[in-house]
Tab-separated table of C-alpha atoms and ligand atoms in Angstrom:
chain	number	residue	atom	x	y	z
I	21	CYS	CA	133.707	-103.636	116.209
I	22	ASN	CA	131.968	-101.336	118.316
I	23	LYS	CA	132.740	-102.800	121.612
I	24	LYS	CA	136.434	-101.744	120.972
I	25	LYS	CA	136.180	-98.178	121.755
I	26	TYR	CA	134.536	-98.774	125.252
I	27	THR	CA	137.160	-101.079	126.317
I	28	GLU	CA	139.864	-98.411	125.424
I	29	VAL	CA	138.537	-95.851	128.015
I	30	VAL	CA	141.283	-95.288	130.573
I	31	GLU	CA	140.247	-94.946	134.326
I	32	VAL	CA	141.636	-91.809	135.717
I	33	PRO	CA	142.683	-92.441	139.173
I	34	LEU	CA	141.595	-90.029	141.860
I	35	PRO	CA	144.012	-88.235	143.823
I	36	THR	CA	145.273	-90.040	146.766
I	37	ALA	CA	145.068	-88.705	150.245
I	38	GLN	CA	148.740	-87.331	150.166
I	39	GLU	CA	148.065	-85.658	146.883
I	40	LYS	CA	144.956	-83.618	148.005
I	41	VAL	CA	145.161	-79.931	148.112
I	42	THR	CA	146.114	-78.837	151.570
I	43	MET	CA	144.663	-75.415	152.489
I	44	GLY	CA	145.853	-73.703	155.513
I	45	MET	CA	143.914	-71.326	157.824
I	46	PRO	CA	144.057	-67.472	157.241
I	47	ASP	CA	145.262	-67.077	160.861
I	48	ASP	CA	148.435	-69.146	159.745
I	49	VAL	CA	149.739	-66.491	157.345
I	50	LYS	CA	152.329	-64.303	158.755
I	51	ALA	CA	153.793	-61.362	157.219
I	52	ASP	CA	157.620	-60.419	157.641
I	53	GLU	CA	158.401	-57.678	160.314
I	54	GLY	CA	157.599	-54.195	159.164
I	55	SER	CA	155.198	-51.273	159.888
I	56	PHE	CA	152.244	-52.340	157.889
I	57	GLN	CA	150.318	-55.412	159.178
I	58	LEU	CA	148.458	-58.288	157.135
I	59	GLU	CA	144.839	-57.599	158.537
I	60	LYS	CA	143.217	-60.664	159.680
I	61	LEU	CA	140.668	-62.432	157.467
I	62	PRO	CA	137.499	-62.277	159.509
I	63	TYR	CA	136.078	-65.328	157.765
I	64	ASN	CA	137.473	-68.736	156.658
I	65	TYR	CA	138.593	-69.320	152.849
I	66	ASP	CA	135.357	-71.338	152.005
I	67	ALA	CA	132.985	-68.849	153.662
I	68	LEU	CA	132.244	-67.137	150.561
I	69	VAL	CA	131.504	-70.257	148.493
I	70	PRO	CA	129.847	-70.337	145.833
I	71	ASN	CA	130.460	-66.739	145.040
I	72	ILE	CA	134.141	-67.015	145.437
I	73	ALA	CA	135.749	-70.270	145.420
I	74	ALA	CA	137.741	-71.215	148.589
I	75	LEU	CA	141.068	-71.835	146.629
I	76	THR	CA	140.644	-68.332	145.000
I	77	MET	CA	140.525	-66.732	148.606
I	78	GLU	CA	143.257	-68.747	149.704
I	79	MET	CA	145.671	-67.742	146.777
I	80	HIS	CA	144.201	-64.038	147.177
I	81	TYR	CA	144.769	-63.674	150.872
I	82	SER	CA	147.927	-66.033	151.650
I	83	LYS	CA	149.836	-65.260	148.401
I	84	HIS	CA	148.864	-61.977	146.521
I	85	TYR	CA	148.074	-59.856	149.922
I	86	LEU	CA	150.961	-61.254	151.655
I	87	THR	CA	153.376	-60.320	148.768
I	88	TYR	CA	152.036	-56.803	148.585
I	89	THR	CA	152.216	-56.397	152.446
I	90	ASN	CA	155.935	-57.973	152.531
I	91	ASN	CA	157.059	-55.669	149.575
I	92	LEU	CA	155.462	-52.588	150.817
I	93	ASN	CA	157.263	-53.096	154.056
I	94	LYS	CA	160.454	-53.698	152.253
I	95	ALA	CA	160.079	-50.711	150.016
I	96	LEU	CA	159.447	-48.405	153.134
I	97	ALA	CA	162.017	-49.895	155.592
I	98	GLY	CA	164.306	-47.047	156.784
I	99	THR	CA	162.564	-44.326	155.091
I	100	GLU	CA	160.844	-41.510	156.748
I	101	GLN	CA	157.452	-42.838	155.355
I	102	GLU	CA	157.743	-45.866	157.575
I	103	ASN	CA	155.880	-44.294	160.587
I	104	ILE	CA	153.246	-42.002	158.997
I	105	PRO	CA	149.478	-42.855	158.203
I	106	ILE	CA	149.073	-44.486	154.963
I	107	GLU	CA	146.757	-41.859	153.794
I	108	ASP	CA	149.698	-39.257	153.901
I	109	ILE	CA	151.941	-41.709	151.951
I	110	PHE	CA	149.500	-41.522	149.356
I	111	LYS	CA	149.235	-37.757	149.277
I	112	LYS	CA	152.966	-37.457	148.676
I	113	LEU	CA	153.324	-40.583	146.278
I	114	ASP	CA	155.791	-40.135	143.519
I	115	MET	CA	153.644	-41.782	140.809
I	116	THR	CA	157.056	-42.334	138.884
I	117	ASN	CA	158.099	-44.693	141.750
I	118	THR	CA	156.401	-47.629	140.058
I	119	ASP	CA	157.583	-50.170	142.940
I	120	LEU	CA	156.174	-48.148	145.735
I	121	ARG	CA	153.001	-47.209	143.841
I	122	ASN	CA	152.139	-50.938	142.897
I	123	ASN	CA	152.670	-52.320	146.567
I	124	LEU	CA	151.318	-49.433	148.282
I	125	GLY	CA	147.981	-49.681	146.293
I	126	GLY	CA	148.092	-53.497	146.313
I	127	TYR	CA	148.488	-53.554	150.252
I	128	TYR	CA	145.609	-50.801	150.637
I	129	ASN	CA	143.252	-52.111	148.039
I	130	HIS	CA	143.228	-55.575	149.116
I	131	THR	CA	142.955	-54.519	152.918
I	132	LEU	CA	139.842	-52.820	152.077
I	133	TYR	CA	138.454	-55.436	149.760
I	134	PHE	CA	138.670	-58.218	152.249
I	135	ASP	CA	137.171	-56.213	154.945
I	136	ILE	CA	134.129	-55.124	152.978
I	137	ILE	CA	133.064	-58.573	151.884
I	138	GLY	CA	132.107	-61.274	154.267
I	139	THR	CA	129.374	-63.903	155.360
I	140	LYS	CA	126.711	-61.804	156.759
I	141	ALA	CA	126.284	-60.059	153.624
I	142	GLY	CA	124.468	-58.995	150.283
I	143	GLY	CA	121.186	-57.193	150.603
I	144	LYS	CA	121.232	-53.543	150.805
I	145	PRO	CA	122.786	-50.749	152.866
I	146	THR	CA	120.870	-49.256	155.645
I	147	ASP	CA	121.087	-46.007	157.718
I	148	THR	CA	122.659	-43.010	156.533
I	149	LEU	CA	124.552	-44.752	153.781
I	150	ALA	CA	121.204	-45.922	152.276
I	151	SER	CA	119.848	-42.371	152.341
I	152	ALA	CA	123.156	-41.213	150.773
I	153	ILE	CA	123.118	-43.624	148.068
I	154	ASP	CA	119.397	-42.478	147.261
I	155	LYS	CA	120.316	-38.872	147.147
I	156	ASP	CA	123.533	-39.354	144.921
I	157	PHE	CA	122.279	-42.222	142.739
I	158	GLY	CA	118.498	-41.935	142.817
I	159	SER	CA	118.119	-45.424	144.185
I	160	PHE	CA	119.936	-48.402	145.145
I	161	ASP	CA	119.179	-50.233	142.052
I	162	ASN	CA	120.557	-47.164	139.968
I	163	PHE	CA	123.647	-47.301	142.068
I	164	LYS	CA	123.931	-50.987	141.381
I	165	ILE	CA	123.625	-50.619	137.644
I	166	GLN	CA	126.127	-47.857	137.552
I	167	PHE	CA	128.785	-49.587	139.722
I	168	GLU	CA	128.406	-52.928	137.654
I	169	ASP	CA	128.777	-50.898	134.481
I	170	ALA	CA	131.827	-49.299	135.681
I	171	ALA	CA	133.318	-52.507	136.586
I	172	ASN	CA	132.507	-54.128	133.437
I	173	LYS	CA	133.925	-51.395	131.414
I	174	GLN	CA	137.212	-51.471	133.192
I	175	PHE	CA	139.689	-52.840	130.462
I	176	GLY	CA	142.222	-55.413	131.982
I	177	SER	CA	143.295	-55.495	135.627
I	178	GLY	CA	142.103	-52.930	137.952
I	179	TRP	CA	139.559	-51.852	140.487
I	180	THR	CA	136.088	-50.201	140.595
I	181	TRP	CA	135.401	-47.944	143.561
I	182	LEU	CA	132.647	-46.274	145.740
I	183	VAL	CA	134.249	-43.187	147.260
I	184	VAL	CA	133.429	-40.309	149.411
I	185	ASP	CA	134.765	-37.021	147.585
I	186	LYS	CA	135.807	-33.960	149.236
I	187	SER	CA	132.348	-32.475	149.324
I	188	GLY	CA	131.053	-35.608	151.069
I	189	LYS	CA	129.368	-36.945	147.756
I	190	LEU	CA	129.434	-40.565	146.667
I	191	GLN	CA	131.046	-41.297	143.438
I	192	ILE	CA	131.741	-44.488	141.315
I	193	THR	CA	135.056	-44.599	139.550
I	194	SER	CA	137.566	-47.114	138.308
I	195	THR	CA	141.433	-47.213	138.342
I	196	PRO	CA	144.083	-49.540	136.406
I	197	ASN	CA	146.515	-52.035	137.973
I	198	GLN	CA	146.868	-51.265	141.826
I	199	ASP	CA	145.969	-47.708	141.686
I	200	ASN	CA	143.330	-46.089	143.584
I	201	PRO	CA	141.485	-42.722	144.369
I	202	LEU	CA	143.743	-41.868	147.119
I	203	MET	CA	146.736	-41.458	144.629
I	204	PRO	CA	147.824	-37.916	143.256
I	205	ARG	CA	146.103	-37.276	139.730
I	206	ALA	CA	143.288	-39.620	140.450
I	207	GLU	CA	140.509	-39.074	137.821
I	208	ILE	CA	137.883	-38.979	140.628
I	209	ALA	CA	139.516	-38.235	144.116
I	210	GLY	CA	137.999	-39.560	147.446
I	211	THR	CA	138.095	-41.986	150.250
I	212	PRO	CA	137.276	-45.537	149.139
I	213	ILE	CA	134.523	-47.320	150.892
I	214	LEU	CA	133.746	-50.150	148.656
I	215	ALA	CA	136.055	-51.833	146.151
I	216	ILE	CA	135.959	-54.678	143.649
I	217	ASP	CA	139.019	-56.471	142.652
I	218	LEU	CA	138.949	-56.902	138.822
I	219	TRP	CA	142.251	-58.752	138.328
I	220	GLU	CA	141.764	-62.296	136.937
I	221	HIS	CA	143.195	-63.785	140.167
I	222	ALA	CA	140.248	-62.638	142.198
I	223	TYR	CA	137.687	-64.654	140.063
I	224	TYR	CA	139.142	-66.751	137.291
I	225	LEU	CA	138.983	-70.259	138.866
I	226	SER	CA	135.326	-69.989	139.041
I	227	TYR	CA	134.279	-67.653	136.375
I	228	GLN	CA	136.976	-67.769	133.700
I	229	TYR	CA	136.168	-65.211	130.946
I	230	LYS	CA	132.790	-64.484	132.610
I	231	ARG	CA	133.924	-61.520	134.501
I	232	LYS	CA	130.242	-60.034	134.512
I	233	LYS	CA	129.207	-63.047	136.512
I	234	TYR	CA	131.761	-62.333	139.130
I	235	ILE	CA	130.744	-58.600	139.080
I	236	GLU	CA	126.909	-59.646	139.717
I	237	ALA	CA	128.015	-62.302	142.364
I	238	PHE	CA	129.941	-59.638	144.200
I	239	PHE	CA	126.875	-58.028	145.333
I	240	ASN	CA	125.898	-61.320	147.366
I	241	ILE	CA	129.067	-60.767	149.491
I	242	ILE	CA	129.164	-57.237	150.084
I	243	ASN	CA	129.194	-56.424	153.837
I	244	TRP	CA	127.075	-53.187	153.843
I	245	LYS	CA	127.297	-52.843	157.615
I	246	LYS	CA	131.052	-52.506	157.198
I	247	VAL	CA	130.634	-50.275	154.208
I	248	GLY	CA	128.489	-48.005	156.145
I	249	GLU	CA	130.805	-47.844	159.016
I	250	LYS	CA	133.550	-46.692	156.368
I	251	TYR	CA	131.206	-43.986	155.103
I	252	GLU	CA	130.772	-42.567	158.453
I	253	GLU	CA	134.521	-42.643	159.070
I	254	ALA	CA	134.930	-40.879	155.620
I	255	LEU	CA	132.587	-38.201	156.274
I	256	ASN	CA	134.215	-37.550	159.814
I	257	LYS	CA	137.679	-37.012	158.410
C	17	MN	MN1	143.785	-58.962	143.955
C-alpha cells in the first residue's frame, strides 16, 4: 500500500550542542617561534559571508596559513636567510629546493591574500591606482575581465596576480602551486599587490566545481584601499 513508504522515512537527528562545530577566533591561532609571524586576520571568520564561508576562512587561516608559516620557519631556522627581508629570500631562492619554495610561497601568498580582502570591500579602486588601471588596461571593467579570464584559465591549483613590474606598469599573471611573481624565472616578474587563491581549499565548501562563481564573488571582497596602499609601496621601492 502507498502509506508504507511514508512510514519508512527515517528522522535524522539534529546535532546535539556537544556535536556542534566549534570555531575559534583568528586571534587564538598561534604559530611556533620563528622569524616569520602569522599576520593577524583583520576580521572574523564569518565576516566575508556569503562570498566566503566562515568554515573556509577558519580552515584556510588557522590550518593552511599556519602550516605554511610553521614550515617556513622550520626550513629557515639556523640558516643565514633567517634574518633577511622576504623579498631577498625570493631573489636568491633555489627553485630546486621544493620544500623552501612551497613554504616561502605559501607563507607570502597567504599573507597578501588575507590582507587585501575584507569587509569594507568591493567596488572599485580610487586615486592613483584607479588611474594606473585605466592607463594600463583601458578601464576598470577591462581589467576585471582580464583578471577573471586569467584566473579561470589557471589549470589546477595556483594563483592569479596583479603585479607592478620593474617599469612601474601593472600586469596580470598566474602561477602554479605556491609559486609567485617574486620567484626567479617568473614568466612576468613584479611586486604582487592583489592575489586570488585558486586552490580548492579557498572556495570548495561554497562553490564546489563552480570556481568561476568564486572568482566573480572575489570582486565583492577586494579591499581596494589596501591594494592602493600596496601599489604606492611597490612604486616607491
Ligand atoms: Mn590557500
